[in-house]
PDB file of C-alpha atoms in Angstrom:
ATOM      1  CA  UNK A   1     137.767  96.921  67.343  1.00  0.00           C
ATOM      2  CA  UNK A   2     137.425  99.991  70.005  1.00  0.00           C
ATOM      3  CA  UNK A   3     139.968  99.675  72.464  1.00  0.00           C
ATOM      4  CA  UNK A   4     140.628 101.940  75.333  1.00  0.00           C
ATOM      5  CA  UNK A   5     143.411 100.941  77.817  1.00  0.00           C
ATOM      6  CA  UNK A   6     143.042 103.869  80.058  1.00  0.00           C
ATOM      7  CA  UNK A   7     140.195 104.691  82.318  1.00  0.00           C
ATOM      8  CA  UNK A   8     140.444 105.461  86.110  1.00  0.00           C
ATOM      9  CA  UNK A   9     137.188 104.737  88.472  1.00  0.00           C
ATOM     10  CA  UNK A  10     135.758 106.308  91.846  1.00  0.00           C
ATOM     11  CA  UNK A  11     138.309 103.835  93.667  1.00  0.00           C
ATOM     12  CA  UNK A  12     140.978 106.341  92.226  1.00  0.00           C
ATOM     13  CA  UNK A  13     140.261 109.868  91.031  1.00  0.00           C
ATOM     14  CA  UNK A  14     137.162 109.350  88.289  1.00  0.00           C
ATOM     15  CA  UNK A  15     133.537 109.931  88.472  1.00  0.00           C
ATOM     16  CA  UNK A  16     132.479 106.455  87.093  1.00  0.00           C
ATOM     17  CA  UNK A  17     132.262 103.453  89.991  1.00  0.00           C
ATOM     18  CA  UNK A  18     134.025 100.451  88.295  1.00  0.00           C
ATOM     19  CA  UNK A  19     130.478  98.842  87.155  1.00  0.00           C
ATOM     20  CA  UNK A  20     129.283 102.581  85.498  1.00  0.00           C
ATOM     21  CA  UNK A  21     132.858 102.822  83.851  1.00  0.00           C
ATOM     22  CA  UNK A  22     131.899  98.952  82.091  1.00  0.00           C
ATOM     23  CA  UNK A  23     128.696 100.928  81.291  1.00  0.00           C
ATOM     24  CA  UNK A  24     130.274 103.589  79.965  1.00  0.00           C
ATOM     25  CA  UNK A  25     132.515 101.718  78.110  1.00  0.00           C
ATOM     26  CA  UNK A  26     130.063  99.314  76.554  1.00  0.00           C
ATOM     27  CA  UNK A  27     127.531 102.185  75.620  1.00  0.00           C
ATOM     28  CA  UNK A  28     130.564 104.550  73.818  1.00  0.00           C
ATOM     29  CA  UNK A  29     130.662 101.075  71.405  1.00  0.00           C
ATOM     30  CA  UNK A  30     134.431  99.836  73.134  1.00  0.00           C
ATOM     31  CA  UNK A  31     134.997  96.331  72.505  1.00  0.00           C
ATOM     32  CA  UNK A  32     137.289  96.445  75.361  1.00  0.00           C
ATOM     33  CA  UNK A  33     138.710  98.339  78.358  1.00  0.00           C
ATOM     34  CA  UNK A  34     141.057  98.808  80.938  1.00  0.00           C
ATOM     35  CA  UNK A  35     140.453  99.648  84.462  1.00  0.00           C
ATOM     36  CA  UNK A  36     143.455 101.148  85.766  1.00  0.00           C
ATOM     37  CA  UNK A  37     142.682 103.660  89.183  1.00  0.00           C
ATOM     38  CA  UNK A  38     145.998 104.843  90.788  1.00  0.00           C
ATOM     39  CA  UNK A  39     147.789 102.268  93.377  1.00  0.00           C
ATOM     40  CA  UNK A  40     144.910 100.453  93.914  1.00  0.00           C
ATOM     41  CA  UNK A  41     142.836  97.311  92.466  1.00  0.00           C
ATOM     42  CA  UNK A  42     139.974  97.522  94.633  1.00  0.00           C
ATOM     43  CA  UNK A  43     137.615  98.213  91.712  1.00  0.00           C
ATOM     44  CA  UNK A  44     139.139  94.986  89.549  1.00  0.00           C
ATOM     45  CA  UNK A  45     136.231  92.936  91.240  1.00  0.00           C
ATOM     46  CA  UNK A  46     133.130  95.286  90.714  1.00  0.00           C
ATOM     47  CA  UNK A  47     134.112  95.227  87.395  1.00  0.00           C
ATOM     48  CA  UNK A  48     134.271  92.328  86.773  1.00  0.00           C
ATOM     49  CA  UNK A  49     130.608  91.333  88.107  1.00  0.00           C
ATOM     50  CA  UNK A  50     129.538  93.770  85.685  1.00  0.00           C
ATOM     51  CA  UNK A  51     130.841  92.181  82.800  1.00  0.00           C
ATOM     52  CA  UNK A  52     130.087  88.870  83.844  1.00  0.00           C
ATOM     53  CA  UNK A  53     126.321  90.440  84.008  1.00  0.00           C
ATOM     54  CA  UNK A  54     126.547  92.133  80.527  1.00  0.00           C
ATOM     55  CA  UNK A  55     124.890  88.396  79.188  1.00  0.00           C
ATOM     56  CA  UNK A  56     126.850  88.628  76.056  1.00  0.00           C
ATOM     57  CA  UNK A  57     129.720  86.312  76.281  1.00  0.00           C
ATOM     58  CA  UNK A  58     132.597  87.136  74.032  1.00  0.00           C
ATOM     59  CA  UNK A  59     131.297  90.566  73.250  1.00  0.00           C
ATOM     60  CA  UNK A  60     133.071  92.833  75.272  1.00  0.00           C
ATOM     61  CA  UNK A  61     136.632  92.208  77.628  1.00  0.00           C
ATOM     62  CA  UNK A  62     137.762  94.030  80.848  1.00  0.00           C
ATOM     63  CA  UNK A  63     141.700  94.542  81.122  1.00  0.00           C
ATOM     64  CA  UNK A  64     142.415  94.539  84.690  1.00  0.00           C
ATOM     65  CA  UNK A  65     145.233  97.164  85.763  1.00  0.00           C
ATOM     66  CA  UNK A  66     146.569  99.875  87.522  1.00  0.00           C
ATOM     67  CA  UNK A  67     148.323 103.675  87.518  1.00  0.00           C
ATOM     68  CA  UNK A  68     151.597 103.566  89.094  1.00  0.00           C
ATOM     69  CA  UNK A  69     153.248 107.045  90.391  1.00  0.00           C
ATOM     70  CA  UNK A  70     156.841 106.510  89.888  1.00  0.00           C
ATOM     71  CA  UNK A  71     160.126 108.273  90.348  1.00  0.00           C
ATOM     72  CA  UNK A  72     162.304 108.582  87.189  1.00  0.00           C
ATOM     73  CA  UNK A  73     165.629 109.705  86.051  1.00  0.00           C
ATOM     74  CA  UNK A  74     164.375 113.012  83.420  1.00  0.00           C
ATOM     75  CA  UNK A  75     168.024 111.962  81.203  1.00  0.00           C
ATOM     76  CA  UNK A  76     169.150 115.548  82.596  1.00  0.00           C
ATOM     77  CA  UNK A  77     170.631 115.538  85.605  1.00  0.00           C
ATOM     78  CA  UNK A  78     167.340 115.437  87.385  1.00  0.00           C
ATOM     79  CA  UNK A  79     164.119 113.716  88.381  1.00  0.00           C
ATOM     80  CA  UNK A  80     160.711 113.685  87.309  1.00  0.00           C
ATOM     81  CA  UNK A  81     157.372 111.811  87.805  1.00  0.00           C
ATOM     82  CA  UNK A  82     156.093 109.386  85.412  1.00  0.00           C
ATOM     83  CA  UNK A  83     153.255 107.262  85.204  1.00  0.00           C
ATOM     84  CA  UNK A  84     153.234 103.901  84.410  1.00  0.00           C
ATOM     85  CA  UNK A  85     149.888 101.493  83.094  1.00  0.00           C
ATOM     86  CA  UNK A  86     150.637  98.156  84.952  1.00  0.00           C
ATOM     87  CA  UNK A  87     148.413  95.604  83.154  1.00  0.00           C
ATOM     88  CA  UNK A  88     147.290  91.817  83.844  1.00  0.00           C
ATOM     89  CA  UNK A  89     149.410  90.997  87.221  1.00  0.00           C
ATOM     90  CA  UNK A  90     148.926  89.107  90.153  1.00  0.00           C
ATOM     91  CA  UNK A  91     146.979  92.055  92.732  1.00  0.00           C
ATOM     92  CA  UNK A  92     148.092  89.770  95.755  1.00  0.00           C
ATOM     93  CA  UNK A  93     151.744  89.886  94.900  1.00  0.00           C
ATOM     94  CA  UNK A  94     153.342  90.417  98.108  1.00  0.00           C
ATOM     95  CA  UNK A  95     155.703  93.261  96.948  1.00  0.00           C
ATOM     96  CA  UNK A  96     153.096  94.927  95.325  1.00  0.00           C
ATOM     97  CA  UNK A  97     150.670  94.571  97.842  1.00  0.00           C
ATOM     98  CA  UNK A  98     153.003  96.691 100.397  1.00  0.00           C
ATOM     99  CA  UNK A  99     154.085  99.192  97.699  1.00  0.00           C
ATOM    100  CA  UNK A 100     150.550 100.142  96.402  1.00  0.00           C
ATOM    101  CA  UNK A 101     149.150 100.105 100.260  1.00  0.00           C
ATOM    102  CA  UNK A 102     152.073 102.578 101.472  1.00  0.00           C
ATOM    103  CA  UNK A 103     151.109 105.174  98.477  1.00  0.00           C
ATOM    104  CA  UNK A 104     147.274 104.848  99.430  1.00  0.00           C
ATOM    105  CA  UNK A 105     147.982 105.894 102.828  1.00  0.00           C
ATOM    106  CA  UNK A 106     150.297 108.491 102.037  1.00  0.00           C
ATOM    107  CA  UNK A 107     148.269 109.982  99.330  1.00  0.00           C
ATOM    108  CA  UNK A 108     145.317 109.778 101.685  1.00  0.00           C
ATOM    109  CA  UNK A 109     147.394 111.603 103.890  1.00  0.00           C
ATOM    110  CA  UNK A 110     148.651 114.395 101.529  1.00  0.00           C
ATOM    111  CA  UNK A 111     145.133 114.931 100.970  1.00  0.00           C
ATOM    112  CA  UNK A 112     144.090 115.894 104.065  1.00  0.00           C
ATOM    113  CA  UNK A 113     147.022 118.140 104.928  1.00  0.00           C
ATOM    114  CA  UNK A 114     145.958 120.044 101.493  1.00  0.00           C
ATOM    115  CA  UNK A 115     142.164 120.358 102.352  1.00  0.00           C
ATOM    116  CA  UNK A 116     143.185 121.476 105.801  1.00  0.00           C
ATOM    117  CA  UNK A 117     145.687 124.060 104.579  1.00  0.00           C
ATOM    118  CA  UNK A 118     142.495 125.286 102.329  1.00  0.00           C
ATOM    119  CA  UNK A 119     140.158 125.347 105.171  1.00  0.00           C
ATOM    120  CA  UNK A 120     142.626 127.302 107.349  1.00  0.00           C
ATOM    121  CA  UNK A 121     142.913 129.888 104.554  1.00  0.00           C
ATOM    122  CA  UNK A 122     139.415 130.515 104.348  1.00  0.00           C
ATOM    123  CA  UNK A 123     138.291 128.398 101.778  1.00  0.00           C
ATOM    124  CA  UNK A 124     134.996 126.696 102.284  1.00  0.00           C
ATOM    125  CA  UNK A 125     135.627 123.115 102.248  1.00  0.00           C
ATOM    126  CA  UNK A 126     135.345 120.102 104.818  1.00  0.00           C
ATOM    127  CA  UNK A 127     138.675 118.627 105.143  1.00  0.00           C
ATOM    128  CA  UNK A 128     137.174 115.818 106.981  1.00  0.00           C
ATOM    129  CA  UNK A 129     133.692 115.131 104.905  1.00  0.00           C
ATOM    130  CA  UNK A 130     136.303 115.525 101.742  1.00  0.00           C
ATOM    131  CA  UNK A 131     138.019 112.281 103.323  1.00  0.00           C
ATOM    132  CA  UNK A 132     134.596 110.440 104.524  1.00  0.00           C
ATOM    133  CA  UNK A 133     133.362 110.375 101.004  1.00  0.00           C
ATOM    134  CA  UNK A 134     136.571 108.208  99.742  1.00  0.00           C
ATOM    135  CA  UNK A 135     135.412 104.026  98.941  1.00  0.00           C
ATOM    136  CA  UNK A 136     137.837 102.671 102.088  1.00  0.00           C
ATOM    137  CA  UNK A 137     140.847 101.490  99.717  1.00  0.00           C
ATOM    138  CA  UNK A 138     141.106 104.616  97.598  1.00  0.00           C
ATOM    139  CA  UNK A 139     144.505 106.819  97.244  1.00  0.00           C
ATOM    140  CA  UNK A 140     142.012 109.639  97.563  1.00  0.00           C
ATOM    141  CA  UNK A 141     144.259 112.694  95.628  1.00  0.00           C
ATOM    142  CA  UNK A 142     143.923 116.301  94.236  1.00  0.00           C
ATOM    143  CA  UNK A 143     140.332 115.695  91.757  1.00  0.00           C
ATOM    144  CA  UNK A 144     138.990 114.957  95.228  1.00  0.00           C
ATOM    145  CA  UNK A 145     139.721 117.829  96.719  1.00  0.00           C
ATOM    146  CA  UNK A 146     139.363 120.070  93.308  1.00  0.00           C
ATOM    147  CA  UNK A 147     135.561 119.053  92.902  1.00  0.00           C
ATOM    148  CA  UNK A 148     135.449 119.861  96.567  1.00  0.00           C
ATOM    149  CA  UNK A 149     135.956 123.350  95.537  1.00  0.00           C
ATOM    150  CA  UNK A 150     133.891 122.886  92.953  1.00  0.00           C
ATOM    151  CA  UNK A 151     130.983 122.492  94.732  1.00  0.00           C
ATOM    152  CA  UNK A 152     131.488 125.178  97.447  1.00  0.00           C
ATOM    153  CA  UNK A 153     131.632 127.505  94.092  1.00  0.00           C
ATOM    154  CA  UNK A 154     135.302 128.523  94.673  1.00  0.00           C
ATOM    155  CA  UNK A 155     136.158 127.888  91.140  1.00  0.00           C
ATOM    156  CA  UNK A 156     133.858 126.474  87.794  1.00  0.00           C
ATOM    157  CA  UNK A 157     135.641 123.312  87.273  1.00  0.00           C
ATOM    158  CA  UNK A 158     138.307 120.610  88.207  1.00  0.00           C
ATOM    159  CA  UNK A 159     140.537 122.261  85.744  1.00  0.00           C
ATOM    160  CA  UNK A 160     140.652 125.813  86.956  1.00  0.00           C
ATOM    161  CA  UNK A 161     141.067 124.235  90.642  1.00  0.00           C
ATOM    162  CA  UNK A 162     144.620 122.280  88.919  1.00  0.00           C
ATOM    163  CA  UNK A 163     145.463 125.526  87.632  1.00  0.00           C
ATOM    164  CA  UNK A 164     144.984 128.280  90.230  1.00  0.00           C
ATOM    165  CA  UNK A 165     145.730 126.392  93.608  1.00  0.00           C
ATOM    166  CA  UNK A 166     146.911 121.984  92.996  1.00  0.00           C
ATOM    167  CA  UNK A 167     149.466 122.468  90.401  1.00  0.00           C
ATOM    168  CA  UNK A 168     152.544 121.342  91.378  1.00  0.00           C
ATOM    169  CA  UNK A 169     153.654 125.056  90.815  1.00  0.00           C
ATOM    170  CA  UNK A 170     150.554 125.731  93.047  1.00  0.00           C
ATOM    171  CA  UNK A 171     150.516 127.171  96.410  1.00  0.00           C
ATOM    172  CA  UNK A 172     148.839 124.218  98.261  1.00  0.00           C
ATOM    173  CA  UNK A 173     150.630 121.639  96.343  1.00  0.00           C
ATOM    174  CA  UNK A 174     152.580 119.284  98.579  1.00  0.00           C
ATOM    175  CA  UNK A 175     155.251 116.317  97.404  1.00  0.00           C
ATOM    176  CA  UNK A 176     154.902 112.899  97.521  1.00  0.00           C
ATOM    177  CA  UNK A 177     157.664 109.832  97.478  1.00  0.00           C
ATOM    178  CA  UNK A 178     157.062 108.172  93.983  1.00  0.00           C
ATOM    179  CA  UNK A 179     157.943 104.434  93.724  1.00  0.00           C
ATOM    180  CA  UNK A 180     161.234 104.602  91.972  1.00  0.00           C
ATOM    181  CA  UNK A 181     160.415 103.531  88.070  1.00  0.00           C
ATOM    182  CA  UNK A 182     163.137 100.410  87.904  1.00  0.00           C
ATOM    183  CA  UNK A 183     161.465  98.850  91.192  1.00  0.00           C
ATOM    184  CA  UNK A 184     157.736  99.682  90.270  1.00  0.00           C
ATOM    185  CA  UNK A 185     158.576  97.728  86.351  1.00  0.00           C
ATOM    186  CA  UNK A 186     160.270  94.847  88.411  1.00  0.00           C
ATOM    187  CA  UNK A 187     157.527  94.599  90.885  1.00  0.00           C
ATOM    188  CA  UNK A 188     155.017  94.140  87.697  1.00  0.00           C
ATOM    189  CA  UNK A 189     157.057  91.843  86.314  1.00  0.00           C
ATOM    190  CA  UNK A 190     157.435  89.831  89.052  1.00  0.00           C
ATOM    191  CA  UNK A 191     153.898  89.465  89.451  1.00  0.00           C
ATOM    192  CA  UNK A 192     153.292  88.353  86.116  1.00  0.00           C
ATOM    193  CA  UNK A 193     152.322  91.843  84.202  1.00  0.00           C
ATOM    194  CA  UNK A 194     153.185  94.300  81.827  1.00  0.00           C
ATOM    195  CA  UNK A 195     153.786  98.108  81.720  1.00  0.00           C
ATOM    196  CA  UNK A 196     153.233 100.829  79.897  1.00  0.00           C
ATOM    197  CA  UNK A 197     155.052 104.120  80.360  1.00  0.00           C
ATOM    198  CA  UNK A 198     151.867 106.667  80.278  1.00  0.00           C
ATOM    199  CA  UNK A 199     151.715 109.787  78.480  1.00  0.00           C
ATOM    200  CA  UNK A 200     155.317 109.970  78.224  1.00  0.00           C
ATOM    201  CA  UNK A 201     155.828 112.806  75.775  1.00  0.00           C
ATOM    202  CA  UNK A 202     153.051 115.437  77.523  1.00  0.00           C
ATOM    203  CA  UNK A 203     155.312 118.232  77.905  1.00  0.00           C
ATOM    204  CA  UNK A 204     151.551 120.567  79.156  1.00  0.00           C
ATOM    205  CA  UNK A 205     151.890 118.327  82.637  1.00  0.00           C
ATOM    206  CA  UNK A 206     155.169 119.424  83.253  1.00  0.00           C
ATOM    207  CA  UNK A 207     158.572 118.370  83.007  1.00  0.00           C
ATOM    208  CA  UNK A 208     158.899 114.753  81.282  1.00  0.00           C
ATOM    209  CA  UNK A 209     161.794 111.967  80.631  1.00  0.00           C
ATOM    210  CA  UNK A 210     163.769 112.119  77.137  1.00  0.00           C
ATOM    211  CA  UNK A 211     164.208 109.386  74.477  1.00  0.00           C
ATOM    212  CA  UNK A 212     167.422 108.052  76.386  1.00  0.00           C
ATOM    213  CA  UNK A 213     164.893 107.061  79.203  1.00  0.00           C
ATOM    214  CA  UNK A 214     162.940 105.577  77.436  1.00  0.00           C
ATOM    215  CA  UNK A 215     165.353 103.242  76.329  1.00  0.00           C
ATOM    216  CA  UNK A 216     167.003 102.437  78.974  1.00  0.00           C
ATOM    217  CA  UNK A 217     163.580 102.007  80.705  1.00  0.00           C
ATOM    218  CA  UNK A 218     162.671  99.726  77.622  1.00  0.00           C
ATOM    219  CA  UNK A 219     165.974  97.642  78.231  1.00  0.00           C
ATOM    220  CA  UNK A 220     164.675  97.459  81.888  1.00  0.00           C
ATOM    221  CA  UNK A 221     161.591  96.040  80.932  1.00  0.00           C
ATOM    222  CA  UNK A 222     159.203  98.270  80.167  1.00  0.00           C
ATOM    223  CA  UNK A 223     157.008  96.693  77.837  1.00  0.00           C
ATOM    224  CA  UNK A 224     155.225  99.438  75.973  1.00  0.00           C
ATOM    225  CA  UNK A 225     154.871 103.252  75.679  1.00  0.00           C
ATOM    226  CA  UNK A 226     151.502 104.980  75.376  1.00  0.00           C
ATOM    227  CA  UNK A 227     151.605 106.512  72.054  1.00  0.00           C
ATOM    228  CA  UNK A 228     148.109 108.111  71.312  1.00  0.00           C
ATOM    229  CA  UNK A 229     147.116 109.826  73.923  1.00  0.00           C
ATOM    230  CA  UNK A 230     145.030 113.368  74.641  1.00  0.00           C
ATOM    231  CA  UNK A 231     148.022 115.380  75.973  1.00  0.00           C
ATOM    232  CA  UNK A 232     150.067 114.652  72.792  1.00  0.00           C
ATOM    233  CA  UNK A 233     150.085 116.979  69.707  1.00  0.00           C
ATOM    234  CA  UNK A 234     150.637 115.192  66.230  1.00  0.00           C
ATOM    235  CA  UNK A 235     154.393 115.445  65.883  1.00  0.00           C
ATOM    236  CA  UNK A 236     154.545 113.911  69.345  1.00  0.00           C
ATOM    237  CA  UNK A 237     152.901 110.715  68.452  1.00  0.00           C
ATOM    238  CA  UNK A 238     155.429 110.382  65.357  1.00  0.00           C
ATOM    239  CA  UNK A 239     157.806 110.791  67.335  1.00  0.00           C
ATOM    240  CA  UNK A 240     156.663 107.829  69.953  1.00  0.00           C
ATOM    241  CA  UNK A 241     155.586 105.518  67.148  1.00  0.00           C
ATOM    242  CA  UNK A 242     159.200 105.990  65.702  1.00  0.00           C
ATOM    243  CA  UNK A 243     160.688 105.376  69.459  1.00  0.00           C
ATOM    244  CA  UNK A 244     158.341 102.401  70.074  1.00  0.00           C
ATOM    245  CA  UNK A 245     159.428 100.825  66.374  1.00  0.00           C
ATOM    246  CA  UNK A 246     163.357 101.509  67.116  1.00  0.00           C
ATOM    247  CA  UNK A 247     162.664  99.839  70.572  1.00  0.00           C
ATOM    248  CA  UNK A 248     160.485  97.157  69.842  1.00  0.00           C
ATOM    249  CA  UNK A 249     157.999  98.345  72.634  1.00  0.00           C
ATOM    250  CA  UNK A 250     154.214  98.055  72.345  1.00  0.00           C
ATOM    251  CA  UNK A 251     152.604 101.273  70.983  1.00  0.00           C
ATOM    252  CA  UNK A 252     149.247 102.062  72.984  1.00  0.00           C
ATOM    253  CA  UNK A 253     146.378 104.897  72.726  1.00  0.00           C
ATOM    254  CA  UNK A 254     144.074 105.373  75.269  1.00  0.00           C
ATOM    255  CA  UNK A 255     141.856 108.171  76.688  1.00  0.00           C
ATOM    256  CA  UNK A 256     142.930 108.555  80.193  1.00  0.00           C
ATOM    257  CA  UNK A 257     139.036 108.747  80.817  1.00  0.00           C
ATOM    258  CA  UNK A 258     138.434 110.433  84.026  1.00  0.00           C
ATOM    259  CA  UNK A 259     134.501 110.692  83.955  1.00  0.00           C
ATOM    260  CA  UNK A 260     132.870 114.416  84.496  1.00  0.00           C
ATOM    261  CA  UNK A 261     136.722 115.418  86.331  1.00  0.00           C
ATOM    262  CA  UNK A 262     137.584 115.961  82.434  1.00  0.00           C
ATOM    263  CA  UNK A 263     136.596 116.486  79.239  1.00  0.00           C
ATOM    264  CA  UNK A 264     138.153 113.872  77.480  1.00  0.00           C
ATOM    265  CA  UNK A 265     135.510 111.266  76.293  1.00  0.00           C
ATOM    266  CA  UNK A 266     135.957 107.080  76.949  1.00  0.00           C
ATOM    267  CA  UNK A 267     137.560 105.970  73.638  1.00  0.00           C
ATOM    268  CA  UNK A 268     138.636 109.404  72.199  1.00  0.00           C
ATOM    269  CA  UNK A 269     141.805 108.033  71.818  1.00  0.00           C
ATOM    270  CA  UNK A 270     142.127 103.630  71.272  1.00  0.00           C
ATOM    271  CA  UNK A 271     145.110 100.730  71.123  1.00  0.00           C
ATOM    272  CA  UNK A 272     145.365  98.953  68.309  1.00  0.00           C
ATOM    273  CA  UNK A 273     144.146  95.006  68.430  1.00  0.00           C
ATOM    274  CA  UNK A 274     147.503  93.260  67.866  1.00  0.00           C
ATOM    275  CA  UNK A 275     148.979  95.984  70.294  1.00  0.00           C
ATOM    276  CA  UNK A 276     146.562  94.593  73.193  1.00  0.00           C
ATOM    277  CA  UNK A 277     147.296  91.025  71.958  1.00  0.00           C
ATOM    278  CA  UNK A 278     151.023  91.772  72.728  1.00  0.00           C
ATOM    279  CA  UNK A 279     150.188  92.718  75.938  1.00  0.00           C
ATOM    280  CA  UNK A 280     148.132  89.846  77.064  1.00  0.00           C
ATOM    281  CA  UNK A 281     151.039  87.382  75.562  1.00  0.00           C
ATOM    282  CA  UNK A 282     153.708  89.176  77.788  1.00  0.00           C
ATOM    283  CA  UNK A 283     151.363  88.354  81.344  1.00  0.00           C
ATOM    284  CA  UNK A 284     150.945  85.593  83.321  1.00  0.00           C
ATOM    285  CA  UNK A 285     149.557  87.326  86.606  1.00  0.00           C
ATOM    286  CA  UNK A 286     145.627  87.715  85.680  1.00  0.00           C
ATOM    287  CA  UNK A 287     143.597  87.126  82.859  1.00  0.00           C
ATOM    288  CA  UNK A 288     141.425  89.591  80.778  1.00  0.00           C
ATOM    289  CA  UNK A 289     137.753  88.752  81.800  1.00  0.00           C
ATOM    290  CA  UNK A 290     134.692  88.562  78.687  1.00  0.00           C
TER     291      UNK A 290
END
């Protein structure tokens, strides 16, 4: 079985509207995939028509989910963002309902003040068409904004707009106030779901947690740790795999699947069966939809 349990739609920051990422998903061969845009579920239920209209019961299951930007302890003194994969919970948990609407507006926010910073500076953009063209429920975030440049020809891709000017070394990067990790893995649990620290180990993003945080995340809660993933080398995914073993969390691989905003293909990198079986035994909040 192909499973990817990583994949962000046009509600968040991919390419793919939720019923073209089933598509996707279905014609790369997946058995199964996971929707999970940033701080938002708005695309859980366009999905889910889609797979209801595949006519092949049984064949192919939708994992319904979410991104979470959190604020974490690095295990040095300091702070650093993580990301955690919040699958199979209740989307109408009052908690989480607040949480994830307070981050859409204040991403939506950030995003503007960066597009208008660009315009002022000369660069030819539309902060205001840039936020027009978001679906109504989407964080909106930097991809937006970097294929905005893309198309006015300021730069040949998403990933040379990341690394000359959206960074967060960049000149028009701006902050943002992260849920803080414990909370955002107690809010999931309360609502019935599990999560997944993402890409924990992918030192090319920028500073990450150590092993310590991990544990004491995994003593917390957390439920698994996303082990195969495109931003980590070889000796990194030993390295998780002997973590998740030690800590009896759930070892995951998944593509982070972004559409045409990267390279990375849907199902480059997959979860093992009994790894997604683990997950769905932990949740009580929604149910995986075939």
């Amino acid at each position: 079985m192909l499973i990817d349990l990583h994949a962000h739609s046009t509600e968040s920051d991919g390419t793919d509207t939720p019923a073209e990422l089933v598509a996707t998903a279905v014609a790369a061969g997946l058995d199964a995939v996971a929707i999970t845009d940033h701080d938002t579920t708005a695309g859980w239920a366009e999905a889910e028509r889609a797979v209801r209209e595949l006519g092949r019961p049984g064949t192919f299951r939708l994992v319904p989910g979410a991104e979470l930007s959190c604020s974490s302890p690095d295990g040095r003194g300091g702070r650093v963002t993580v990301h955690l994969l919040a699958y199979l919970f209740n989307p109408s948990s009052p908690a989480l309902v607040h949480e994830q609407s307070r981050l859409r507006v204040e991403r939506r926010e950030r995003l503007h003040q960066m597009a208008h910073q660009m315009a002022s500076d000369g660069f030819p953009i539309d902060p205001e068409a840039i936020m027009a063209g978001l679906p109504p429920d989407s964080p909106g975030g930097r991809p937006h904004l970097a294929r905005a440049l893309v198309a006015a020809g300021t730069v040949a891709s998403v990933d040379e707009a990341f690394a000359k000017y959206l960074s967060s070394s960049g000149s028009y990067y701006l902050p943002r106030t992260d849920t803080p990790v414990h909370r955002a893995i107690d809010m999931i649990s309360e609502a019935g779901g599990a999560t997944v620290l993402a890409h924990p180990f992918a030192h090319k993003r920028g500073p990450v947690v150590n092993a310590e945080v991990v544990a004491e995340l995994a003593d917390h809660g957390l439920a698994g740790v996303e082990v195969d993933h495109p931003d980590h080398d070889e000796p990194t995914r030993a390295k998780l795999r002997e973590l998740a073993a030690e800590l009896d969390l759930i070892p995951t691989g998944s593509s982070d699947y972004h559409g045409t905003n990267k390279t990375i293909r849907i199902g480059q990198e997959t979860t093992a069966p009994d790894s997604l079986e683990r997950i769905i035994a932990r949740c009580t909040g929604s149910k995986v939809i075939s």
